[in-house]
XYZ file of C-alpha atoms in Angstrom:
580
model
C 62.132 54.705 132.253
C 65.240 54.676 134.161
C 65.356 57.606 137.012
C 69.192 58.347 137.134
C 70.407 60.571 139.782
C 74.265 62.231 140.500
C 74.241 62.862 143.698
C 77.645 63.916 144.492
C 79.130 62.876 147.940
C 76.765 60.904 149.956
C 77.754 59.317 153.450
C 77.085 55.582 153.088
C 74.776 54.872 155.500
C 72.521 57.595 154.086
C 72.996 55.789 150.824
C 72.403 52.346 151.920
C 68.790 53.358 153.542
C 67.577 55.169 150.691
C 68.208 52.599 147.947
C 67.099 50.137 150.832
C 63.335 52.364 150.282
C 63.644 52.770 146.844
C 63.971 48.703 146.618
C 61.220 47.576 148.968
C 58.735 50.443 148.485
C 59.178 51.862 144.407
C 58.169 50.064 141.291
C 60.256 52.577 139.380
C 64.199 51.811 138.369
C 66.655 54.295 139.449
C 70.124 54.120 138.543
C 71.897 56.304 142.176
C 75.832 57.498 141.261
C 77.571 59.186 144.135
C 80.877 59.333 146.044
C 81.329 58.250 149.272
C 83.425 59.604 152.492
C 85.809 57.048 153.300
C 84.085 53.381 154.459
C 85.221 49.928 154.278
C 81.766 47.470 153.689
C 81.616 44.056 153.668
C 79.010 41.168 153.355
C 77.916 39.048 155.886
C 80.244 36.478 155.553
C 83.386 38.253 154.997
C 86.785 37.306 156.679
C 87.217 39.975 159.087
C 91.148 39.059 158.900
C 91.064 41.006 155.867
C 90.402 43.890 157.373
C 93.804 45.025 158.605
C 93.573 48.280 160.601
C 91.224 49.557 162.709
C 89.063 51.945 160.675
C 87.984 54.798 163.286
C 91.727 54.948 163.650
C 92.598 55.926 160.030
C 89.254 57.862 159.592
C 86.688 55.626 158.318
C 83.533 54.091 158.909
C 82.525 50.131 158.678
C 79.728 48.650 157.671
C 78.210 45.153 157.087
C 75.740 45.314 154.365
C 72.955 42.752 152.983
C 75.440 42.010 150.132
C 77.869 39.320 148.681
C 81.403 39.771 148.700
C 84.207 40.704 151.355
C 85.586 43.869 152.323
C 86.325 46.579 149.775
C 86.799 50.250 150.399
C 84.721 53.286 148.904
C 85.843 56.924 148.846
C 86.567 60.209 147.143
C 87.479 59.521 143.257
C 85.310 56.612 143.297
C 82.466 56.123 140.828
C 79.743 54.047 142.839
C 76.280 53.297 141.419
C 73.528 51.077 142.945
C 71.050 50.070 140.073
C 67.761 49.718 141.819
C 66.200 47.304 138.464
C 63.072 45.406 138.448
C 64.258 42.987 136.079
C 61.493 41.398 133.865
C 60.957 37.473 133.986
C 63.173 37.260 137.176
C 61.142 36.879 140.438
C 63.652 34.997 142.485
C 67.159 35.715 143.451
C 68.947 32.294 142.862
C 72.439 31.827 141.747
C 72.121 31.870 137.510
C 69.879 35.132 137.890
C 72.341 37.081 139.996
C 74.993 35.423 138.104
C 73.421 37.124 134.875
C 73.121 40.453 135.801
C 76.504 40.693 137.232
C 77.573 39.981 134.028
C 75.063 43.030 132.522
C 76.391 44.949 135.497
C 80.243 44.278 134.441
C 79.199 44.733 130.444
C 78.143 48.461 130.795
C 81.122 49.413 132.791
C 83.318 47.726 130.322
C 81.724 49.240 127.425
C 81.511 52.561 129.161
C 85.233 51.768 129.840
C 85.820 51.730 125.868
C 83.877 54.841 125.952
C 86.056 56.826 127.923
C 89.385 55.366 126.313
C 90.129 52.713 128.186
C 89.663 49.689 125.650
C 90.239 46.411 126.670
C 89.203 46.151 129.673
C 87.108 43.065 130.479
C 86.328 40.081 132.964
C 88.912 37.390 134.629
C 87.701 33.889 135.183
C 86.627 33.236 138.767
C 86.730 36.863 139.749
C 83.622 39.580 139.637
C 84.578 42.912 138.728
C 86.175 44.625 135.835
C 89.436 44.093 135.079
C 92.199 45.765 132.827
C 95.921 44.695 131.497
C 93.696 40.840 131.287
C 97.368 39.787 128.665
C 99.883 41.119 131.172
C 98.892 41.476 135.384
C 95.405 41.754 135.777
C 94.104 44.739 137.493
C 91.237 45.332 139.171
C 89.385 48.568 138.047
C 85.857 47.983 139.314
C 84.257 45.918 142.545
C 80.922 44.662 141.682
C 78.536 43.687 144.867
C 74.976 42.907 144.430
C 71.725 41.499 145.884
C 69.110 40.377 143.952
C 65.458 39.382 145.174
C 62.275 39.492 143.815
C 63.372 40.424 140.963
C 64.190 43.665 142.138
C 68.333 44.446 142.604
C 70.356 46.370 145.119
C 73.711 47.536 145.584
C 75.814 47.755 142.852
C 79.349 48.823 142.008
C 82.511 50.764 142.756
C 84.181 52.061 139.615
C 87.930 53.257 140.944
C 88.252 56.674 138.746
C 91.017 58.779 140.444
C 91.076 56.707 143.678
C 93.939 57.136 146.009
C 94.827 53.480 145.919
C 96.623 53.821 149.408
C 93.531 52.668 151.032
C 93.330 49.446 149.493
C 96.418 48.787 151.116
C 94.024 48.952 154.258
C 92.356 45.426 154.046
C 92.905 42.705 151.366
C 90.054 44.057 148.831
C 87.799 41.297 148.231
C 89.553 38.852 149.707
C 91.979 38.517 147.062
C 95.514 38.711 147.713
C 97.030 37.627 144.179
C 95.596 41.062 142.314
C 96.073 44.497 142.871
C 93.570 47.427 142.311
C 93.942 49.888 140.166
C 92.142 53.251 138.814
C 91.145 55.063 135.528
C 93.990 57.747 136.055
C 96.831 55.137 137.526
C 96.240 53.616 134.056
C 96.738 56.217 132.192
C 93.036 57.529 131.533
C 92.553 61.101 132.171
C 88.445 61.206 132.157
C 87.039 63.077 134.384
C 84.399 61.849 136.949
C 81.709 63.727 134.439
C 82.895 62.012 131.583
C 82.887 58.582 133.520
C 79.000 59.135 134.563
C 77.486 60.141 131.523
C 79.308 57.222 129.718
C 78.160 54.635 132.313
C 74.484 56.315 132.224
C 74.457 55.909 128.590
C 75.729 52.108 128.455
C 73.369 51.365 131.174
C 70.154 53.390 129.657
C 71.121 51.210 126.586
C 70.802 47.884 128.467
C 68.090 48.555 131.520
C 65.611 51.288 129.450
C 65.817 51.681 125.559
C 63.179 54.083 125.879
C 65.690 56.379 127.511
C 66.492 58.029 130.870
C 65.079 60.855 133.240
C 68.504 62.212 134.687
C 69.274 64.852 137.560
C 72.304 65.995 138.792
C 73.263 67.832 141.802
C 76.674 70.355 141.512
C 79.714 68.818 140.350
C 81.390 71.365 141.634
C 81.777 71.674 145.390
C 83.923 74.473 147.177
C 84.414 74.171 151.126
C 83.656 78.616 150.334
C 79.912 77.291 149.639
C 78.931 76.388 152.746
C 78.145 78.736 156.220
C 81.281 79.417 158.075
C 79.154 76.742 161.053
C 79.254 74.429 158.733
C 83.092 74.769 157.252
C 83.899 74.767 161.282
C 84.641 78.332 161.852
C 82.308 78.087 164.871
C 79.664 80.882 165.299
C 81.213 84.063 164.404
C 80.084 87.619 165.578
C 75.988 88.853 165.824
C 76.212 91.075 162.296
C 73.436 93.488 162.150
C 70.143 92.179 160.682
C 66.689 92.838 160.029
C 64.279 92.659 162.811
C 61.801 89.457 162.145
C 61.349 88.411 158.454
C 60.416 85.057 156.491
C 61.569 82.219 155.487
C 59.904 82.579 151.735
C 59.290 86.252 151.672
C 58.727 89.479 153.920
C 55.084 90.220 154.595
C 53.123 90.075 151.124
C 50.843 92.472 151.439
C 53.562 94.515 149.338
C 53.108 94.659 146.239
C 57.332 94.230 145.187
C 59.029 90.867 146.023
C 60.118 91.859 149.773
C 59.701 94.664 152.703
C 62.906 94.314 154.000
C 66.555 95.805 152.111
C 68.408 97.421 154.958
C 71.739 95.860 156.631
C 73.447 93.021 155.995
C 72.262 89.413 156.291
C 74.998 86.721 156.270
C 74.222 85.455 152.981
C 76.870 86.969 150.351
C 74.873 87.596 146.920
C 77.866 87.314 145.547
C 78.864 83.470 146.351
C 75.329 82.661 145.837
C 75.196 83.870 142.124
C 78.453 82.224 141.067
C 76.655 79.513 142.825
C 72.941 80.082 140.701
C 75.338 80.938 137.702
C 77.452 77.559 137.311
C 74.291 75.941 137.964
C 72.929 77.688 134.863
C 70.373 80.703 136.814
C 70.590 84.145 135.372
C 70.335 87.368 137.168
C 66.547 86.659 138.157
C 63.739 89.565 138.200
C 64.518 92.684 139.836
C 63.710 92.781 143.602
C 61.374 95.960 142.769
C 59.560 94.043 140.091
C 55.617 94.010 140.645
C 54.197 90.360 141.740
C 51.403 89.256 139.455
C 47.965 89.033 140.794
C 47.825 85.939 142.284
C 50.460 86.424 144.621
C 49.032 89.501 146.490
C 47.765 88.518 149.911
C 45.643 91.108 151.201
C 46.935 92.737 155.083
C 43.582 92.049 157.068
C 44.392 92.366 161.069
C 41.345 90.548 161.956
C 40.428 89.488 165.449
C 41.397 85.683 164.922
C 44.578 87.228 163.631
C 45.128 89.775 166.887
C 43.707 87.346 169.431
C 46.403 84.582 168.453
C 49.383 87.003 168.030
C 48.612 87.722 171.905
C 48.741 84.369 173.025
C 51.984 83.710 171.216
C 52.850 87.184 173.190
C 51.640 86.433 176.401
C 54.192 83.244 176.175
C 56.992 84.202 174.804
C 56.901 82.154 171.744
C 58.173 82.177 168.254
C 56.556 81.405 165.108
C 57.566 80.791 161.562
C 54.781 82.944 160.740
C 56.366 85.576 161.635
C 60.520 84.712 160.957
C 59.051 83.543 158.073
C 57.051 86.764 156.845
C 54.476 83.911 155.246
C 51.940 86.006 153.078
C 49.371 83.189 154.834
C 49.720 84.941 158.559
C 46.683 86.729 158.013
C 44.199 83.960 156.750
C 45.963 81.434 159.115
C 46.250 82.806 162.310
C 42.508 84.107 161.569
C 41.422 80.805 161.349
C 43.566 79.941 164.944
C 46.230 78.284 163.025
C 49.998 78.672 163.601
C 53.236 77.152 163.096
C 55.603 76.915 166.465
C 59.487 77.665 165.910
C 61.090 75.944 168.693
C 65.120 76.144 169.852
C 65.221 79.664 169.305
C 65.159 82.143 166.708
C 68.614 82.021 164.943
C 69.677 79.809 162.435
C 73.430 77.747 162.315
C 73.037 78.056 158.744
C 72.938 80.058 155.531
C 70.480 78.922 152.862
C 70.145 81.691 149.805
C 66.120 82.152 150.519
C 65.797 82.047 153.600
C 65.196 85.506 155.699
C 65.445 83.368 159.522
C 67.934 85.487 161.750
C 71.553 83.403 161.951
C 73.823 85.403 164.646
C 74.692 83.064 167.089
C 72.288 80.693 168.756
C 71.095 81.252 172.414
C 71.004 78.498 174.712
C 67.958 75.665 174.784
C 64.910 77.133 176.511
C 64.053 74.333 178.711
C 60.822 75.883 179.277
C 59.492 76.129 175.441
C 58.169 73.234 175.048
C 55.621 73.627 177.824
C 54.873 77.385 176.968
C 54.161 75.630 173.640
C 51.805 72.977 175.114
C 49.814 76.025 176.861
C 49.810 78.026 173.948
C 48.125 75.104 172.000
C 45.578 74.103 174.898
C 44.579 77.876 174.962
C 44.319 77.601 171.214
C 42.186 74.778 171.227
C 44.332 73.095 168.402
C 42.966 70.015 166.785
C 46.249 69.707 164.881
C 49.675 71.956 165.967
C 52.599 72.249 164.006
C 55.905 72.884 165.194
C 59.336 73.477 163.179
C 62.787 74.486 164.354
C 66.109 76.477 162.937
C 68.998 74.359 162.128
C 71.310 73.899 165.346
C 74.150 72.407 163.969
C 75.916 73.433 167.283
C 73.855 71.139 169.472
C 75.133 67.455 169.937
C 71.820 66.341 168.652
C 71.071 68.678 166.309
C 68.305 69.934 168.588
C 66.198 66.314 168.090
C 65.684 66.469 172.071
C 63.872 69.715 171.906
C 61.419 68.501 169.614
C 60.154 65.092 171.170
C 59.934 66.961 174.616
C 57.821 69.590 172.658
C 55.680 66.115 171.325
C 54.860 65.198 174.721
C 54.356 68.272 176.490
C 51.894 69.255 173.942
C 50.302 65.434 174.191
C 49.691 65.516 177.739
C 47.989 68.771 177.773
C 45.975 68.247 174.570
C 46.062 64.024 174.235
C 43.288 64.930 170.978
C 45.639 67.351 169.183
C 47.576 66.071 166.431
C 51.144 67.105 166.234
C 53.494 67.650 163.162
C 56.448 68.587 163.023
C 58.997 70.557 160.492
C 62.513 68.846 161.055
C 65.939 69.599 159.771
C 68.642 67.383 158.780
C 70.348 67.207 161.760
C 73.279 66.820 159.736
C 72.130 63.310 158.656
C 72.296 62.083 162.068
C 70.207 59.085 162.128
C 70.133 58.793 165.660
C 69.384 62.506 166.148
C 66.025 61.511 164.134
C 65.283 58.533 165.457
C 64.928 60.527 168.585
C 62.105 62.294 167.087
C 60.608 59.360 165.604
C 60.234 57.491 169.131
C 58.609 60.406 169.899
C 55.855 59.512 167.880
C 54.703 62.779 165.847
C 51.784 62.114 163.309
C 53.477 63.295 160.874
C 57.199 64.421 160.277
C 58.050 66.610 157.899
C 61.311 67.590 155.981
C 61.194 70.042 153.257
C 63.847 69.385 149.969
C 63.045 72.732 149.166
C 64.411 72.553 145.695
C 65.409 70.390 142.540
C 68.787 68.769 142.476
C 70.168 71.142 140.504
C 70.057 74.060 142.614
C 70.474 72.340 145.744
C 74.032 73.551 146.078
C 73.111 77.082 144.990
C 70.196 77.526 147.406
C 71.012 75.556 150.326
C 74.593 74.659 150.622
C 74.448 72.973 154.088
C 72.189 70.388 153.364
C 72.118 67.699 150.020
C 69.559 66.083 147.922
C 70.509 63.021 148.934
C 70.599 63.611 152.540
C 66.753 65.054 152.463
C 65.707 61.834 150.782
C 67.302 59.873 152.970
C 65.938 61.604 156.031
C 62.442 60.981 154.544
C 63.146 57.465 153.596
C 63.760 56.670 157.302
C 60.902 58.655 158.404
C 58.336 56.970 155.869
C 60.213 53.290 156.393
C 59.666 53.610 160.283
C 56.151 53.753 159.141
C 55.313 57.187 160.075
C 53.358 59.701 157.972
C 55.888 61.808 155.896
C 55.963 65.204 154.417
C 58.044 67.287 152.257
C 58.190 70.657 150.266
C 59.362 72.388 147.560
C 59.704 76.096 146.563
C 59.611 76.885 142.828
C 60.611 80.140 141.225
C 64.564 79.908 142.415
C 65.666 79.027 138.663
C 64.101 75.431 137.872
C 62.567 74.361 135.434
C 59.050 72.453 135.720
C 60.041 69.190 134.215
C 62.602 69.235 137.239
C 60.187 69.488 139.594
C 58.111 66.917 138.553
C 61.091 64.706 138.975
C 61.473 65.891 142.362
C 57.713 64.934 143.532
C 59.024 61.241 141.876
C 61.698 61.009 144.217
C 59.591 62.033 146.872
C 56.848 59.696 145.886
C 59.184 56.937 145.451
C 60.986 57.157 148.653
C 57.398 57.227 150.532
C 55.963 61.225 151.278
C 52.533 61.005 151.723
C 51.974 65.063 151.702
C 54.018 67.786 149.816
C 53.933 71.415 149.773
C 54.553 73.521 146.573
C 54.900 77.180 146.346
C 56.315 79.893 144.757
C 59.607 81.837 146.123
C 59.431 85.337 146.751
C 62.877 87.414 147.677
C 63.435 88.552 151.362
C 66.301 91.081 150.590
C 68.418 92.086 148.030
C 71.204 90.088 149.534
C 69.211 86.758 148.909
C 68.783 84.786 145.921
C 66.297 86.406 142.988
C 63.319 85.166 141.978
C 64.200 83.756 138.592
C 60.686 83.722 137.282
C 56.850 83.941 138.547
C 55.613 80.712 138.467
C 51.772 80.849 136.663
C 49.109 78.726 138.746
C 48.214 76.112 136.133
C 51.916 74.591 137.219
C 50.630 74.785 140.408
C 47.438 73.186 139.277
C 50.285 69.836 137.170
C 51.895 69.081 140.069
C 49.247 68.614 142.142
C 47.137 66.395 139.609
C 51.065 64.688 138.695
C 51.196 64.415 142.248
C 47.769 62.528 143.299
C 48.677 60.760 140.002
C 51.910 59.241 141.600
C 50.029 57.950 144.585
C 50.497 61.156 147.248
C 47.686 61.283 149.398
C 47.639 65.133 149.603
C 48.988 67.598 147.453
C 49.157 71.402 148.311
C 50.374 72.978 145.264
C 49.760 77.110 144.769
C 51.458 80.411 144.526
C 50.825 80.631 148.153
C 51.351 77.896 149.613
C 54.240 77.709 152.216
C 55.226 74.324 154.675
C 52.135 74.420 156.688
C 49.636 75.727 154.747
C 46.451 73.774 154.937
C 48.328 71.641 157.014
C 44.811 70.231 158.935
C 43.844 69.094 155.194
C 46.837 67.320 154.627
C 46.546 65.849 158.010
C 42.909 65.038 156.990
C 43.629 63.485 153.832
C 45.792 60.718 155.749
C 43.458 60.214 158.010
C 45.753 60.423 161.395
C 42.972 59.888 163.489
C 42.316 56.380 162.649
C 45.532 55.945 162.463
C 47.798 53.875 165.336
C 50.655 56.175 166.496
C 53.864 54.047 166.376
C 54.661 53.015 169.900
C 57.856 55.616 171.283
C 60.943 53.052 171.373
């Protein structure tokens, strides 16, 4: 079964390493289409004459890649897809065998071509790609670039669709000087980037997977309005008037109706995000006075585990997602001397549609928390301490510094505690992560929080794509990965068992699943209660696919159970990877 994905705009380099994990680490073939930023790539032996500006000057990034072929450019308007095929009967990666599937590679883009009303496009002798105009002056409509080994391909091709051809005038594409690229719309072809993908999925499902495809697609419709005002680079704004502390997944759920907060304004406008919910085909939801069902009534029980660990977190200073979060758990975890740490403040750079964390403008770094949090775990007695973060998109490294000093205060004061930690993107920053991965944490965790399709809808900021890739280099660094999902936003279930795939195939070891409940009436409804026998598939779907520890029920939130999961790895036979 081929796994197709539409991802939407995808930097490169956060391409390149998660079809890089998908290659080595999956037995299943995924078919990735995307767009990329501007970025000029180029094999290993390419003439670096041919690149003829310097590419930070014009806005671009470079990159070598494990690839054949010279430079070429990739950009907006751009179809590219990187078939990750294990390709039956074909173990090595000699010349005929990549020779033969460049030719498959070339025959679905020309029939998809056809498809779309562009007939007649085909191949010219001694040149890859797809060409058009072969009778009159050849034209070069798609760059194909592949590696093949053990049987198993990577990379792909670049299918020019409504390409602003300027930037081929940028290097000489592919080394060739004699022919000129061209694009779907400069030849007259007025499909739209839709219409190109589903004809190249079909074409290719034909070829790599006659039993059919599994396909997801993220928005295809992306307005700069979507995102925070941080993140469109209107800096951070004015403190608006919020609710005192409230949850990430719900307000305290010992009410009986979805939330306990629905006074003042939160920064999330429930107008954007239902044109966002409705284009990605939500409804109006359940009411926000609607009645839970049974199973997701936590019972309020101030217990003295509970009331002797809410001092401690008192006595220094100290934030939990417990508490911003409103988790219906706080009562049965912190009884049992369990809590989550929220580190670099309490406010939030960013804007996603469930989520109830403050976001008025960020204090400055508390160079102090991370010790407070060591003490407050050594007093606790921990045997394994979790520890998450807000989004600071307004720190250099995303707040990645915080975190590993956090790691090692907390390891030199406890040296038998295990530590996790809840990450954000950090914008895709791989450098901002790898500072958390020298840092050693046993496990790092990263939540995709919801299917492709809503991903736009429910957390504008971030990207399917770039959560994947994030866990990709987590789990290919060799470290013990995590992720979660809420369900209950508008999904459907066969969605989210393509999700736990993804996750699966890109290396998580542990994910979370658990049902959304509604903060306020300014955030996202709840489009449906989610019955506990879908809890009860994913986790047997999810053991199934290999994951070493699923925690799938109505009530389960990031770090709930979190000592099980860390159990069911087994960290403490486990080497921590040596800090860099």
């Amino acid at each position: 079964m081929l796994r197709v994905r539409w991802l939407g705009r995808v930097r490169f380099r956060e391409a390149l390493d998660l079809q890089r994990r998908l290659w080595k680490h999956s037995c299943d073939d995924y078919l990735l289409l995307l767009e990329h930023d501007h970025v000029f790539t180029a094999g290993p032996s390419a003439d670096e004459a041919n690149l003829l500006v310097d590419a930070a000057a014009v806005g671009a990034d470079c990159v070598r890649i494990d690839r054949g072929g010279d430079f070429t450019y990739h950009g907006p308007g751009q179809l590219v897809g990187y078939p990750i095929l294990t390709l039956p009967g074909q173990r090595g990666g000699g010349l005929a065998e990549t020779a033969a599937y460049v030719r498959d590679l070339e025959q679905v883009l020309i029939e998809a071509l056809a498809d779309v009303g562009l007939p007649g496009c085909g191949r010219l002798r001694g040149y890859p790609g797809v060409w058009g105009d072969l009778e009159g002056t050849p034209r070069k409509l798609a760059a194909i670039g592949v590696r093949l080994s053990r049987g198993r391909t990577m990379h792909g091709f670049a299918l020019n669709v409504d390409t602003d051809l300027a930037w081929f005038d940028r290097i000489i594409p592919c080394g060739i000087r004699e022919y000129r690229p061209t694009s779907l719309r400069a030849e007259g072809c007025e499909a739209t980037m839709r219409e190109v993908v589903d004809a190249v999925v079909g074409r290719a499902a034909e070829r790599w997977s006659p039993a059919g495809d599994q396909r997801a697609d993220v928005a295809w419709r992306h307005r700069p309005s979507d995102l925070s005002a941080f993140s469109r680079g209107l800096g951070l704004g004015q403190p608006p008037k919020r609710p005192s502390r409230g949850s990430r997944f719900s307000a305290p759920a010992s009410a009986d109706t979805q939330g306990g907060h629905d006074s003042g304004p939160v920064p999330v406008a429930p107008l954007r995000s239902r044109a966002r919910l409705a284009e990605a085909g939500v409804g109006n939801g359940l009411q926000i006075a609607e009645r839970k069902p049974p199973w997701l009534r936590a019972p309020m029980d101030l217990n003295e585990g509970y009331l002797r660990l809410r001092r401690v977190m008192r006595q220094h200073d100290l934030v939990t997602v417990c508490e911003e979060a409103g988790c219906p758990n706080i009562f049965e975890c912190w009884g049992a001397g369990t809590a989550t740490f929220m580190i670099n403040g309490e406010r939030c750079t960013r804007a996603c549609g469930f989520c109830l964390v403050d976001t008025r403008q960020p204090a400055p770094i508390d160079p102090g928390e991370p010790r407070r949090v060591a003490s407050a775990v050594a007093e606790m007695r921990l045997e394994h301490a979790v520890v998450t973060a807000v989004a600071r998109d307004d720190l250099p490294d995303g707040g990645a510094a915080a975190f590993a000093e956090t790691i090692a205060a907390i390891r030199a004061e406890s040296p038998g505690t295990t530590v996790e930690v809840l990450v954000p993107d950090f914008g895709g920053d791989a450098e901002s992560l790898q500072i958390v991965l020298d840092a050693a944490p046993d496990i790092l965790n990263h939540n995709i929080e919801t299917v492709a399709r809503l991903q736009r809808a429910v957390r504008p900021s971030a990207a399917y794509a770039r959560s994947l890739a994030l866990l990709a280099r987590s789990a290919s660094a060799g470290h013990v990965t995590k992720s979660g999902i809420i369900v209950g936003m508008g999904e459907e279930d066969a969605e989210v068992d393509l999700t736990v795939s993804d996750l699966a195939a890109v290396g998580v070891s542990i994910v979370t699943i658990g049902q959304y409940l509604r903060p306020t009436s300014h955030h996202i409804p709840v489009a449906r209660w989610v019955p506990p026998e879908s809890f009860e598939h994913w986790r047997e779907a999810g053991v199934a696919l290999g994951l070493a520890h699923v925690e799938s029920s109505p009530l389960t939130r990031s770090s709930y159970h979190a000592a099980s999961g860390a159990a069911a790895v087994e960290l403490g036979a486990r080497t921590r990877p040596v800090p860099a």
